[in-house]
Coordinates of C-alpha atoms in Angstrom, one line a residue:
M1222 CA -64.8 -17.8 -60.5
E1223 CA -61.0 -18.1 -60.2
S1224 CA -59.9 -15.4 -62.6
A1225 CA -56.3 -14.9 -61.6
K1226 CA -53.7 -15.1 -64.3
L1227 CA -56.2 -15.5 -67.1
T1228 CA -55.0 -14.9 -70.6
D1229 CA -56.2 -11.9 -72.7
E1230 CA -58.6 -14.1 -74.5
Q1231 CA -60.0 -15.6 -71.3
W1232 CA -60.6 -12.2 -69.8
I1233 CA -62.5 -11.1 -72.9
E1234 CA -64.6 -14.3 -72.9
H1235 CA -65.4 -13.9 -69.1
A1236 CA -66.5 -10.3 -69.6
Y1237 CA -68.5 -11.1 -72.7
L1238 CA -70.4 -13.8 -71.0
K1239 CA -71.0 -11.7 -68.0
A1240 CA -72.5 -8.9 -70.1
A1241 CA -74.9 -11.5 -71.7
K1242 CA -75.9 -13.0 -68.4
G1243 CA -76.5 -9.7 -66.7
T1244 CA -79.1 -8.6 -69.2
H1245 CA -82.3 -10.8 -69.4
T1246 CA -84.0 -8.8 -72.0
G1247 CA -86.6 -11.5 -72.8
L1248 CA -87.7 -11.8 -69.2
I1249 CA -88.0 -8.0 -68.9
G1250 CA -90.2 -7.7 -72.0
V1251 CA -92.4 -10.6 -71.0
S1252 CA -92.8 -9.2 -67.4
G1253 CA -93.9 -5.9 -68.9
I1254 CA -96.6 -7.6 -71.0
V1255 CA -97.7 -9.7 -68.0
A1256 CA -98.0 -6.7 -65.8
G1257 CA -100.0 -4.9 -68.5
V1258 CA -102.4 -7.8 -68.8
A1259 CA -102.8 -8.0 -65.0
L1260 CA -103.5 -4.2 -64.8
A1261 CA -106.0 -4.4 -67.6
A1262 CA -107.8 -7.3 -65.9
V1263 CA -108.0 -5.4 -62.6
T1264 CA -109.2 -2.1 -64.1
G1265 CA -111.4 -3.6 -66.8
T1266 CA -109.8 -1.2 -69.3
G1267 CA -108.0 -2.6 -72.3
F1268 CA -105.9 0.4 -72.7
A1269 CA -104.4 -0.1 -69.3
F1270 CA -102.5 -2.9 -70.9
L1271 CA -100.4 -0.5 -73.0
P1272 CA -98.2 1.5 -70.6
P1273 CA -96.6 -1.4 -68.7
A1274 CA -96.2 -3.4 -71.9
I1275 CA -94.6 -0.5 -73.7
I1276 CA -92.3 0.2 -70.7
G1277 CA -91.3 -3.4 -70.5
I1278 CA -90.6 -3.7 -74.2
H1279 CA -88.7 -0.4 -74.2
T1280 CA -86.6 -1.5 -71.2
A1281 CA -85.9 -4.8 -72.9
W1282 CA -84.8 -2.9 -76.0
R1283 CA -82.6 -0.6 -74.0
R1284 CA -81.0 -3.4 -72.0
N1285 CA -80.3 -5.3 -75.2
K1286 CA -78.7 -2.2 -76.8
E1287 CA -76.5 -1.8 -73.7
M1288 CA -75.5 -5.5 -73.9
S1289 CA -74.7 -5.2 -77.6
E1290 CA -72.6 -2.1 -77.1
S1291 CA -70.8 -3.6 -74.1
Q1292 CA -70.0 -6.8 -76.0
T1293 CA -68.7 -4.8 -79.0
A1294 CA -66.4 -2.9 -76.7
I1295 CA -65.2 -6.2 -75.2
Q1296 CA -64.7 -8.1 -78.4
Q1297 CA -63.4 -5.4 -80.7
Y1298 CA -61.4 -3.2 -78.3
G1299 CA -60.6 -5.5 -75.4
C1300 CA -62.3 -3.2 -72.9
V1301 CA -63.4 -5.6 -70.1
A1302 CA -63.1 -3.7 -66.7
H1303 CA -66.5 -2.1 -66.8
E1304 CA -68.2 -5.6 -66.6
L1305 CA -66.1 -7.0 -63.8
E1306 CA -67.1 -7.1 -60.1
G1307 CA -65.7 -8.1 -56.8
H1308 CA -63.0 -10.7 -56.9
S1309 CA -62.7 -10.6 -60.7
L1310 CA -62.2 -6.8 -60.8
G1311 CA -59.6 -7.1 -58.0
E1312 CA -57.7 -9.9 -59.8
Y1313 CA -57.8 -7.9 -63.0
C1314 CA -56.3 -4.8 -61.3
E1315 CA -53.7 -6.9 -59.7
Q1316 CA -52.7 -8.7 -62.9
Y1317 CA -52.6 -5.6 -65.2
G1318 CA -52.4 -2.7 -62.9
D1319 CA -54.9 -0.1 -61.6
E1320 CA -54.0 2.3 -64.4
T1321 CA -55.1 -0.1 -67.0
A1322 CA -58.5 -0.7 -65.4
I1323 CA -59.1 3.0 -64.7
A1324 CA -58.3 3.9 -68.3
Q1325 CA -60.8 1.4 -69.5
L1326 CA -63.5 2.6 -67.1
I1327 CA -62.9 6.2 -68.3
W1328 CA -63.3 5.2 -71.9
A1329 CA -66.4 3.0 -71.2
E1330 CA -68.1 5.8 -69.3
K1331 CA -67.4 8.3 -72.1
K1332 CA -68.9 5.8 -74.6
G1333 CA -72.1 5.6 -72.4
L1334 CA -71.5 2.0 -71.3
R1335 CA -73.0 0.8 -68.1
L1336 CA -70.4 0.2 -65.3
S1337 CA -70.8 -2.5 -62.7
P1338 CA -71.3 -1.1 -59.1
D1339 CA -67.8 -2.2 -58.1
A1340 CA -66.3 -0.7 -61.3
E1341 CA -68.1 2.6 -60.7
A1342 CA -66.9 2.7 -57.1
L1343 CA -63.3 2.1 -58.2
L1344 CA -63.5 4.9 -60.7
N1345 CA -65.0 7.3 -58.1
L1346 CA -62.2 6.4 -55.7
W1347 CA -59.6 7.1 -58.3
R1348 CA -61.1 10.5 -59.1
Q1349 CA -61.0 11.4 -55.4
R1350 CA -57.3 10.7 -55.3
Q1351 CA -56.7 12.7 -58.5
E1352 CA -58.0 15.8 -56.7
K1353 CA -54.9 15.8 -54.5
P1354 CA -52.1 18.4 -55.6
K1355 CA -49.5 17.0 -58.0
P1356 CA -46.3 18.4 -59.4
Q1357 CA -46.7 20.5 -62.5
R1358 CA -45.0 18.0 -64.8
K1359 CA -47.0 15.1 -63.6
E1360 CA -50.3 17.0 -64.2
S1361 CA -49.3 17.4 -67.9
L1362 CA -48.8 13.7 -68.2
N1363 CA -52.1 12.9 -66.6
K1364 CA -53.9 14.9 -69.3
L1365 CA -53.4 11.7 -71.4
L1366 CA -56.0 10.1 -69.1
E1367 CA -58.7 12.6 -70.0
P1368 CA -61.6 10.8 -71.8
A1369 CA -61.4 13.0 -74.9
T1370 CA -58.0 11.5 -75.9
L1371 CA -58.5 7.9 -74.9
T1372 CA -59.1 4.8 -77.0
P1373 CA -59.5 1.5 -75.2
S1374 CA -56.6 -0.4 -76.7
A1375 CA -54.3 2.3 -75.3
F1376 CA -54.6 0.8 -71.8
T1377 CA -56.0 -2.6 -72.2
N1378 CA -54.1 -5.7 -71.2
Q1379 CA -52.7 -5.7 -74.7
A1380 CA -50.5 -2.7 -73.8
V1381 CA -48.9 -4.1 -70.7
G1382 CA -46.7 -7.0 -69.7
S1383 CA -47.9 -10.3 -68.6
E1384 CA -46.4 -10.1 -65.1
S1385 CA -48.3 -8.7 -62.2
E1386 CA -46.8 -5.4 -61.3
E1387 CA -47.8 -2.0 -60.0
R1388 CA -48.3 0.6 -62.7
S1389 CA -47.2 4.2 -62.2
I1390 CA -46.9 7.3 -64.3
D1391 CA -44.3 8.9 -62.1
L1392 CA -41.4 10.4 -64.0
P1393 CA -37.8 9.1 -63.4
A1394 CA -36.0 11.0 -60.8
N1395 CA -33.7 12.6 -63.3
D1396 CA -36.5 13.7 -65.6
E1397 CA -37.1 17.2 -64.2
P1398 CA -39.1 19.9 -66.0
D1399 CA -37.2 22.1 -68.3
D1400 CA -36.3 25.6 -67.1
S1401 CA -38.7 27.3 -69.4
D1402 CA -41.5 26.6 -71.9
E1403 CA -39.9 28.9 -74.3
Q1404 CA -36.8 26.7 -74.5
R1405 CA -39.0 23.7 -75.3
S1406 CA -40.8 25.5 -78.1
M1407 CA -37.6 26.5 -79.9
E1408 CA -37.0 24.9 -83.3
P1409 CA -33.5 23.3 -83.5
D1410 CA -30.6 24.7 -85.5
L1411 CA -30.3 22.4 -88.5
S1412 CA -27.8 24.4 -90.5
N1413 CA -25.2 21.6 -90.5
P1414 CA -24.6 20.5 -94.2
D1415 CA -24.0 16.9 -93.2
P1416 CA -27.4 15.1 -92.8
R1417 CA -26.0 12.7 -90.2
A1418 CA -24.8 15.5 -87.9
R1419 CA -28.0 17.4 -88.7
M1420 CA -30.1 14.4 -87.7
V1421 CA -28.2 14.0 -84.4
D1422 CA -29.0 17.7 -83.6
L1423 CA -32.7 17.1 -84.4
L1424 CA -32.9 13.9 -82.3
T1425 CA -31.2 15.7 -79.4
V1426 CA -33.7 18.5 -79.3
L1427 CA -36.6 16.1 -79.8
G1428 CA -35.5 14.2 -76.7
R1429 CA -35.2 17.4 -74.8
D1430 CA -38.8 18.4 -75.8
G1431 CA -40.4 15.1 -74.8
F1432 CA -40.2 13.0 -77.9
P1433 CA -36.9 10.9 -77.5
L1434 CA -37.1 9.3 -81.0
G1435 CA -33.3 8.7 -80.9
S1436 CA -33.7 6.0 -78.2
L1437 CA -35.3 3.8 -80.9
I1438 CA -32.6 4.1 -83.6
H1439 CA -30.8 0.9 -82.7
H1440 CA -33.7 -1.1 -81.3
P1441 CA -34.3 -4.3 -83.3
F1442 CA -38.1 -4.4 -82.9
V1443 CA -40.3 -1.3 -82.7
W1444 CA -44.1 -1.9 -83.0
F1445 CA -46.4 1.1 -83.8
Y1446 CA -50.1 0.5 -83.4
G1447 CA -53.4 2.2 -83.0
A1448 CA -56.6 3.0 -84.9
S1449 CA -56.6 4.5 -88.4
Q1450 CA -55.9 8.2 -88.5
S1451 CA -54.2 8.0 -85.1
G1452 CA -50.7 9.0 -86.1
K1453 CA -49.0 5.6 -85.8
T1454 CA -47.7 5.6 -89.3
T1455 CA -46.4 9.2 -88.9
A1456 CA -44.3 8.2 -85.9
A1457 CA -43.0 5.1 -87.8
L1458 CA -42.0 7.2 -90.8
M1459 CA -40.2 9.7 -88.5
L1460 CA -38.1 6.8 -87.2
A1461 CA -37.4 5.6 -90.7
I1462 CA -36.3 9.0 -91.8
A1463 CA -34.0 9.3 -88.8
R1464 CA -32.4 5.9 -89.7
L1465 CA -32.0 6.9 -93.4
A1466 CA -30.1 10.0 -92.3
L1467 CA -27.8 7.8 -90.2
D1468 CA -26.9 5.7 -93.2
H1469 CA -29.4 2.9 -92.8
Q1470 CA -31.0 1.2 -95.8
V1471 CA -34.7 1.2 -95.2
G1472 CA -37.2 -0.8 -97.2
Y1473 CA -41.0 -0.3 -97.1
F1474 CA -43.4 -3.2 -97.5
S1475 CA -47.1 -2.6 -98.1
T1476 CA -49.9 -4.8 -99.5
D1477 CA -51.0 -2.0 -101.9
D1478 CA -49.7 1.1 -103.7
D1479 CA -50.7 3.4 -100.9
Y1480 CA -47.2 4.0 -99.4
P1481 CA -45.2 7.2 -98.8
K1482 CA -43.6 7.8 -102.2
R1483 CA -41.7 10.9 -101.3
I1484 CA -39.2 9.1 -99.1
A1485 CA -36.1 7.5 -100.7
W1486 CA -36.7 3.9 -99.8
S1487 CA -34.0 1.3 -100.6
E1488 CA -36.7 -1.0 -101.8
V1489 CA -40.5 -1.0 -102.0
A1490 CA -43.1 -3.7 -102.0
S1491 CA -46.5 -2.4 -103.1
N1492 CA -48.7 -5.4 -103.7
F1493 CA -49.7 -8.7 -102.0
R1494 CA -47.3 -10.9 -103.8
A1495 CA -44.2 -8.7 -103.2
Y1496 CA -45.2 -8.3 -99.6
S1497 CA -45.4 -12.0 -99.1
Q1498 CA -42.0 -12.5 -100.9
G1499 CA -40.5 -9.8 -98.7
V1500 CA -41.7 -11.6 -95.6
D1501 CA -40.0 -14.8 -96.7
R1502 CA -36.8 -13.1 -97.8
M1503 CA -36.4 -11.1 -94.6
T1504 CA -37.1 -14.2 -92.5
R1505 CA -34.3 -16.1 -94.2
A1506 CA -32.0 -13.1 -93.9
I1507 CA -32.5 -12.7 -90.2
E1508 CA -32.4 -16.4 -89.4
S1509 CA -29.1 -16.9 -91.2
A1510 CA -27.5 -13.5 -90.2
S1511 CA -24.2 -13.4 -88.3
K1512 CA -23.7 -11.0 -85.5
H1513 CA -24.4 -7.4 -86.5
S1514 CA -24.4 -8.3 -90.2
L1515 CA -27.7 -6.4 -90.7
K1516 CA -26.8 -3.5 -88.5
H1517 CA -27.6 -0.8 -91.1
Q1518 CA -30.6 -2.6 -92.6
S1519 CA -34.1 -1.5 -91.6
V1520 CA -37.5 -2.5 -92.9
I1521 CA -41.0 -1.3 -92.3
F1522 CA -43.8 -3.8 -92.7
D1523 CA -47.1 -1.9 -92.9
E1524 CA -50.6 -3.2 -92.4
M1525 CA -49.5 -6.3 -90.6
L1526 CA -52.9 -7.1 -89.1
A1527 CA -54.4 -7.0 -92.6
A1528 CA -51.6 -9.1 -94.0
A1529 CA -52.2 -11.8 -91.3
S1530 CA -56.0 -11.8 -91.4
Q1531 CA -57.3 -10.5 -94.7
Y1532 CA -54.4 -11.7 -97.0
E1533 CA -53.6 -14.7 -94.8
I1534 CA -49.8 -14.1 -95.1
D1535 CA -47.9 -16.3 -92.6
L1536 CA -46.1 -13.8 -90.3
Q1537 CA -45.2 -16.3 -87.6
K1538 CA -41.7 -17.2 -88.9
L1539 CA -40.8 -13.6 -89.6
L1540 CA -41.9 -12.3 -86.2
T1541 CA -40.3 -15.2 -84.4
A1542 CA -37.0 -14.5 -86.2
V1543 CA -37.2 -10.8 -85.2
L1544 CA -37.9 -11.7 -81.6
M1545 CA -35.3 -14.5 -81.3
K1546 CA -32.5 -13.3 -83.6
G1547 CA -33.2 -9.6 -84.3
P1548 CA -30.9 -8.3 -81.5
K1549 CA -28.0 -10.5 -82.7
S1550 CA -28.4 -9.7 -86.4
G1551 CA -28.7 -5.9 -85.9
I1552 CA -31.8 -5.6 -88.0
G1553 CA -34.0 -2.6 -87.4
F1554 CA -37.5 -4.0 -87.8
I1555 CA -40.5 -1.6 -87.7
G1556 CA -44.1 -3.1 -87.7
I1557 CA -47.3 -1.1 -88.1
S1558 CA -50.6 -2.6 -87.1
Q1559 CA -54.0 -1.8 -85.5
N1560 CA -53.3 -3.8 -82.3
D1561 CA -50.6 -5.1 -80.1
T1562 CA -51.5 -8.8 -79.6
S1563 CA -49.1 -11.4 -80.7
G1564 CA -51.9 -13.9 -81.3
A1565 CA -53.5 -11.7 -83.9
H1566 CA -50.3 -11.9 -86.0
G1567 CA -49.9 -15.6 -85.9
L1568 CA -47.8 -16.1 -82.8
K1569 CA -49.2 -18.5 -80.2
G1570 CA -47.9 -18.9 -76.7
M1571 CA -45.3 -16.2 -77.1
D1572 CA -47.0 -13.3 -75.3
A1573 CA -44.3 -12.8 -72.7
T1574 CA -41.6 -12.9 -75.3
W1575 CA -43.6 -10.4 -77.4
R1576 CA -44.0 -8.0 -74.5
S1577 CA -40.3 -8.1 -73.6
G1578 CA -38.9 -8.2 -77.1
R1579 CA -40.6 -5.3 -78.8
V1580 CA -41.0 -1.6 -77.9
G1581 CA -44.8 -1.0 -78.2
I1582 CA -45.8 2.5 -79.3
F1583 CA -49.5 3.3 -79.2
A1584 CA -50.8 6.4 -81.0
V1585 CA -53.5 8.2 -79.1
H1586 CA -56.3 9.7 -81.2
T1587 CA -59.4 11.8 -80.5
E1588 CA -62.8 11.8 -82.1
D1589 CA -65.2 14.7 -82.8
E1590 CA -68.9 14.7 -82.4
M1591 CA -69.3 13.2 -85.9
G1592 CA -66.9 10.3 -85.1
E1593 CA -64.0 11.7 -87.3
R1594 CA -60.6 10.7 -85.9
S1595 CA -57.6 12.9 -85.5
P1596 CA -54.2 12.3 -84.1
T1597 CA -53.3 14.0 -80.9
G1598 CA -49.5 13.8 -81.3
K1599 CA -49.4 11.8 -78.0
Y1600 CA -47.9 8.3 -77.8
L1601 CA -47.9 5.7 -75.0
I1602 CA -44.6 3.7 -74.9
D1603 CA -44.3 0.2 -73.4
R1604 CA -40.7 -0.9 -73.2
N1605 CA -40.4 -4.3 -71.5
G1606 CA -43.2 -3.3 -69.0
R1607 CA -41.9 0.2 -68.3
E1608 CA -44.4 2.8 -69.5
D1609 CA -43.7 6.3 -70.7
R1610 CA -45.6 9.1 -72.5
W1611 CA -44.3 11.0 -75.5
E1612 CA -45.7 14.1 -77.2
L1613 CA -44.7 15.8 -80.4
P1614 CA -43.4 19.4 -79.7
S1615 CA -45.3 22.2 -81.3
W1616 CA -42.4 23.4 -83.5
I1617 CA -42.4 20.1 -85.6
L1618 CA -46.1 20.6 -86.4
T1619 CA -45.7 23.8 -88.4
E1620 CA -45.6 22.1 -91.8
T1621 CA -48.8 20.8 -93.4
N1622 CA -49.4 17.9 -95.9
E1623 CA -51.6 18.0 -99.0
Y1624 CA -54.7 17.7 -96.8
G1625 CA -53.8 20.8 -94.8
H1626 CA -53.0 18.8 -91.7
P1627 CA -49.9 19.4 -89.6
D1628 CA -47.4 16.7 -90.6
P1629 CA -44.0 16.0 -88.9
V1630 CA -42.9 13.9 -91.8
V1631 CA -43.3 16.8 -94.2
W1632 CA -41.4 19.0 -91.7
M1633 CA -38.5 16.5 -91.6
L1634 CA -38.3 16.0 -95.4
T1635 CA -38.3 19.7 -95.9
R1636 CA -35.2 20.0 -93.8
F1637 CA -33.6 16.8 -95.1
P1638 CA -34.0 17.0 -98.9
E1639 CA -31.2 14.4 -99.3
L1640 CA -33.7 11.8 -98.1
T1641 CA -36.4 12.5 -100.6
S1642 CA -37.0 10.4 -103.7
S1643 CA -36.7 11.4 -107.3
N1644 CA -38.4 8.8 -109.5
G1645 CA -37.8 6.3 -106.7
S1646 CA -34.1 7.1 -106.3
R1647 CA -32.3 8.3 -103.2
Q1648 CA -29.8 11.1 -103.7
T1649 CA -27.0 10.3 -101.3
P1650 CA -24.2 12.9 -100.9
D1651 CA -20.7 11.4 -101.5
R1652 CA -19.0 11.3 -98.1
D1653 CA -15.7 12.6 -99.7
G1654 CA -17.4 15.8 -100.5
Q1655 CA -18.7 15.1 -104.0
N1656 CA -22.4 15.8 -104.4
P1657 CA -24.9 14.1 -106.8
D1658 CA -25.2 15.7 -110.2
K1659 CA -28.5 16.9 -111.5
T1660 CA -29.5 13.5 -112.7
G1661 CA -29.3 12.1 -109.1
T1662 CA -26.3 10.0 -109.9
S1663 CA -23.7 10.0 -107.1
A1664 CA -20.0 9.6 -107.6
G1665 CA -19.2 6.0 -108.2
Q1666 CA -22.6 5.0 -109.6
N1667 CA -23.1 3.5 -113.0
P1668 CA -24.6 6.2 -115.2
D1669 CA -26.7 3.5 -116.9
N1670 CA -28.0 2.5 -113.5
P1671 CA -28.5 5.9 -111.7
H1672 CA -30.8 4.6 -109.0
G1673 CA -28.4 2.0 -107.7
L1674 CA -30.7 -0.9 -108.3
V1675 CA -29.5 -4.4 -109.0
D1676 CA -28.6 -4.8 -112.7
K1677 CA -31.4 -6.4 -114.7
P1678 CA -29.1 -8.8 -116.6
V1679 CA -27.9 -10.2 -113.2
L1680 CA -31.5 -10.7 -112.1
G1681 CA -32.2 -12.5 -115.4
L1682 CA -29.6 -15.0 -114.4
I1683 CA -31.3 -15.8 -111.1
Q1684 CA -34.1 -18.3 -111.7
E1685 CA -35.5 -19.2 -108.3
L1686 CA -35.2 -15.9 -106.4
G1687 CA -35.1 -13.4 -109.3
Q1688 CA -38.5 -11.8 -108.5
N1689 CA -37.9 -11.8 -104.8
W1690 CA -34.7 -9.7 -105.3
A1691 CA -36.0 -7.4 -107.9
G1692 CA -36.1 -3.7 -106.9
L1693 CA -33.4 -4.0 -104.3
S1694 CA -30.7 -1.4 -104.1
E1695 CA -27.2 -2.7 -104.9
R1696 CA -26.2 -2.2 -101.2
S1697 CA -29.2 -4.2 -100.0
F1698 CA -28.6 -6.9 -102.6
L1699 CA -25.0 -7.2 -101.5
G1700 CA -25.9 -7.3 -97.8
L1701 CA -28.5 -10.0 -98.3
F1702 CA -26.2 -12.0 -100.5
L1703 CA -23.4 -12.0 -98.0
T1704 CA -25.7 -12.8 -95.1
L1705 CA -27.5 -15.7 -96.8
S1706 CA -24.3 -17.2 -98.3
K1707 CA -22.2 -17.0 -95.1
G1708 CA -20.8 -20.4 -94.2
M1709 CA -21.9 -22.0 -97.4
G1710 CA -19.5 -20.4 -99.9
R1711 CA -20.3 -18.1 -102.8
T1712 CA -20.3 -20.7 -105.6
R1713 CA -22.4 -23.2 -103.7
F1714 CA -25.0 -20.6 -102.7
I1715 CA -25.3 -19.3 -106.3
E1716 CA -25.8 -22.8 -107.6
Q1717 CA -28.1 -24.3 -104.9
H1718 CA -30.1 -21.3 -103.7
M1719 CA -30.1 -19.0 -106.7
G1720 CA -30.8 -21.7 -109.1
V1721 CA -27.9 -20.9 -111.4
T1722 CA -26.2 -24.1 -112.7
S1723 CA -24.4 -22.8 -115.7
G1724 CA -20.7 -22.2 -114.9
R1725 CA -20.5 -19.1 -117.2
K1726 CA -23.5 -17.6 -115.5
R1727 CA -22.2 -18.3 -112.1
Q1728 CA -19.0 -16.5 -113.0
E1729 CA -21.0 -13.5 -114.2
I1730 CA -22.8 -13.2 -110.9
S1731 CA -19.6 -13.7 -109.0
K1732 CA -18.0 -11.0 -111.0
Y1733 CA -20.9 -8.7 -110.2
I1734 CA -20.6 -9.5 -106.5
D1735 CA -16.8 -8.6 -106.7
S1736 CA -17.7 -5.2 -108.2
L1737 CA -20.2 -4.5 -105.4
L1738 CA -17.6 -5.5 -102.8
A1739 CA -15.1 -3.0 -104.3
K1740 CA -17.7 -0.3 -104.8
F1741 CA -18.9 -0.4 -101.2
Q1742 CA -15.5 -1.3 -99.7
V1743 CA -16.9 -4.4 -98.0
E1744 CA -15.0 -7.6 -97.2
E1745 CA -16.6 -11.0 -97.8
T1746 CA -16.4 -13.4 -94.9
R1747 CA -16.0 -16.9 -96.3

């Protein structure tokens, strides 16, 4: 068949059907029974029927089991290379790269799946080439290809661009090995009292030691994905903490109450309804944002696959807004999911835009003999078709969480106590040198509103969007208000889009906006 330039779904369908056609379990079982009957007739012994029949039935059962396991790998994990042969395998390698196909074959072999003859030959050829001497640094990167640390979605066509290009794991010419392992194992000096400067020091050393998290600080769309217990959320939280230290407002959206409560989020959604409202609100904010108006606004949307499938939340408009207008608006969008396909999250026909617009970060996990997953601290990065490998340095794995597991998030919060929450509040040091008092109230905050949330009386005046805006920090409220009302005028926006028709109430909201403008020293663009 002509399989060049097939879509992800078409490759999966092709491999799935091939697995089914290649296993004629019914014929195998019947042939065993027929052979048994023939042998019994020749020998005149009834028991002679049993061995061939049993062998035939067992073979049929085994082939059926192989087919089922192969089809499961194809459908659930997108692992297709092990079923391809001849022209199809060649076209797949040309379209997605040899590295993608090899990684699938290694994983399939580890899982005990049957490889086609051509697939087995390709894997053997690759292993022969791997026996050639390599530079020391490249060998350490190739450890990521060992079967013990692979999951199929790490290297499937979901993790590469849609254009045909040669894949390589060569390091850039200027990425030379450090002078000593001892230097890479040294914990950074984080004695600077200013959390911003302290975070810059941390990001600098992380980049030196093979985990350049700082390169993601200003990227508008970062997508963390992988299996559960793979470390994808850990890496996303590390990025969020870094942005918090650099004066970003970061909100966290989850469909349930299982979210990291120790971090001082600017806002939190912890149920299905709030999540859905957050999707709608952020979509409007990004679509109507002027250039760089959301530069210091970041959001994490967790469980995006579950939100799209289980809860049927429409993510199409939000993700389209992030892809099309995210760079202009300055938003820092972080998505967490189990896979990296645009179609699974409501986007159709936008795969190329998806690949080029987001930075995909796959968390590599391992499984023990009992099938229990553990993070490896290794990540595969896809930035507009360019692939890289990151690994957490050992010094950031010296703190443990409540389960006794090494946790970089705990490590960071221990060294950045300013970013931890106290009853949901963020204690932010005053930049003029005044520190928060013991109640967590910073200089300039209303003592009756220590957490910096939008005043409830003001929310009571907002009829249409009151629940959507509840729980926002004052800074986030002001930023969204200015973004959404830009070009419309304050009074018209309050009346038409906030549902406030009373002149007195409009004046109260307008007065509150003026107080926030003065508090945060922000100018309103009419």
